Short mmCIF file of C-alpha atoms in Angstrom, two decimals:
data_model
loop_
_atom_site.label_atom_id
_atom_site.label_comp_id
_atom_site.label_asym_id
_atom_site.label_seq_id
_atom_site.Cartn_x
_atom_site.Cartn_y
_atom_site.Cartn_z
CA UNK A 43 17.62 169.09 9.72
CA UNK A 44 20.57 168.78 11.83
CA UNK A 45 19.74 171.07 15.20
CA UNK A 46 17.12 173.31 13.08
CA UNK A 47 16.73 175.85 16.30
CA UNK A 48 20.31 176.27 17.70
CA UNK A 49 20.59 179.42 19.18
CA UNK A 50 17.28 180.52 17.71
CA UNK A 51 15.10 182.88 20.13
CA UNK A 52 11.57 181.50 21.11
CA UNK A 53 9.90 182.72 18.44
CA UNK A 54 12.06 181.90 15.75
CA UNK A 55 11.81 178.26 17.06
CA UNK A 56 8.45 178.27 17.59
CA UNK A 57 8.26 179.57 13.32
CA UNK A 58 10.62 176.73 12.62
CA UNK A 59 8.25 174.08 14.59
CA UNK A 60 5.28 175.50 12.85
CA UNK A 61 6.73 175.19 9.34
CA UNK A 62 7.59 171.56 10.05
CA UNK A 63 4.24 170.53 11.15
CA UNK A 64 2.89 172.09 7.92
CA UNK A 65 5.78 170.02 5.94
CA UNK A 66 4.65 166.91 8.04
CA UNK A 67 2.14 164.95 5.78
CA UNK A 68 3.89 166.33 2.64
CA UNK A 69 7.50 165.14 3.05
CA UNK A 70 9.71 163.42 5.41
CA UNK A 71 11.56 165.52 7.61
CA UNK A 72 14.27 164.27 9.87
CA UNK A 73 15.73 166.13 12.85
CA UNK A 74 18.96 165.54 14.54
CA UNK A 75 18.55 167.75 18.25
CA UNK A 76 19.68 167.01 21.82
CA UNK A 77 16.38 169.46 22.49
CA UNK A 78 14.38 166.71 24.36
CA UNK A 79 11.33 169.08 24.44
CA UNK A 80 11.54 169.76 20.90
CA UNK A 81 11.69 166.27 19.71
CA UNK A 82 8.62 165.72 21.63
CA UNK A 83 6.70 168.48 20.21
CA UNK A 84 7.33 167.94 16.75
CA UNK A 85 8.14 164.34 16.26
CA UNK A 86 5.96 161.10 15.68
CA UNK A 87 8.61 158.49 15.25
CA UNK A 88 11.97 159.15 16.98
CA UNK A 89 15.27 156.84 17.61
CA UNK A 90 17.46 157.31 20.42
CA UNK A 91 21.50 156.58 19.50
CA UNK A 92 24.59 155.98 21.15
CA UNK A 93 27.85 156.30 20.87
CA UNK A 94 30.76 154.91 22.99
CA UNK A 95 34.34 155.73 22.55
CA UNK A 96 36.15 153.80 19.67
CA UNK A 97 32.54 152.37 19.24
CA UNK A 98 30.14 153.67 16.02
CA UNK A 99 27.08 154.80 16.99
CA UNK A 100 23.71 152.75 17.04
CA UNK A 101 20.30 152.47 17.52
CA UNK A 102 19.46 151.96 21.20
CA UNK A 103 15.83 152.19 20.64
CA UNK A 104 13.56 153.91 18.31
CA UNK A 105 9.29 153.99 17.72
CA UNK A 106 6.55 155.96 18.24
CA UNK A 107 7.64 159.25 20.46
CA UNK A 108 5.15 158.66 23.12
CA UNK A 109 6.18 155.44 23.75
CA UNK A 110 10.23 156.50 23.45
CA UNK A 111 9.73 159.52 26.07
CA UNK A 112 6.76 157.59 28.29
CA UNK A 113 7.85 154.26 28.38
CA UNK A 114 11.57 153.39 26.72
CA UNK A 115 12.03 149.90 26.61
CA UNK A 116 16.11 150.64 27.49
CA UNK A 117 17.42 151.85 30.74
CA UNK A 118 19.64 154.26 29.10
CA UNK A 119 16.73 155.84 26.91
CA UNK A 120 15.13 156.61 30.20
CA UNK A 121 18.00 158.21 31.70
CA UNK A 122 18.51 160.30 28.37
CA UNK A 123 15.07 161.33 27.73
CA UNK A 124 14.67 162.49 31.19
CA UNK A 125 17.52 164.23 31.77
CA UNK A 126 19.50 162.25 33.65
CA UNK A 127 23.16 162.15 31.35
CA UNK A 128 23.27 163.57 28.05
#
């Protein structure tokens, strides 16, 4: 799902959230969303990437979403996840 809730009103995200935690244990569902407080609520596993210019994006750190959001390994997953650039 690439940004599932753009411009969505609250409850029409909140629908969409509850429709993907029903999905959950029956499929895999990936979401691309700068939302920072969406990927938290609805995510279990979550990668952070990064682009620079003339450089393809990668993989700056990915796992378990309480660990990405509550303790990122890398500097600039920190300063993402909390706000800080981005």
């Amino acid at each position: 799902m690439d940004e599932p809730c753009s411009a969505l009103d609250p409850t029409s995200t909140n629908r969409i959230e509850e429709t993907i935690s029903e999905l959950e244990n029956q499929v895999t569902i990936v979401i691309v969303t700068h939302n920072m407080q969406q990927a938290q609520r609805v995510s279990r596993n979550c990668a952070f990437f990064l682009a620079a210019e003339d450089t393809p994006g990668h993989i700056v750190e990915s796992g378990p979403t309480e660990q990405v959001f509550g303790s990122p390994n890398d500097p600039r997953t920190s300063d993402y996840v909390s706000g800080r650039f981005g």
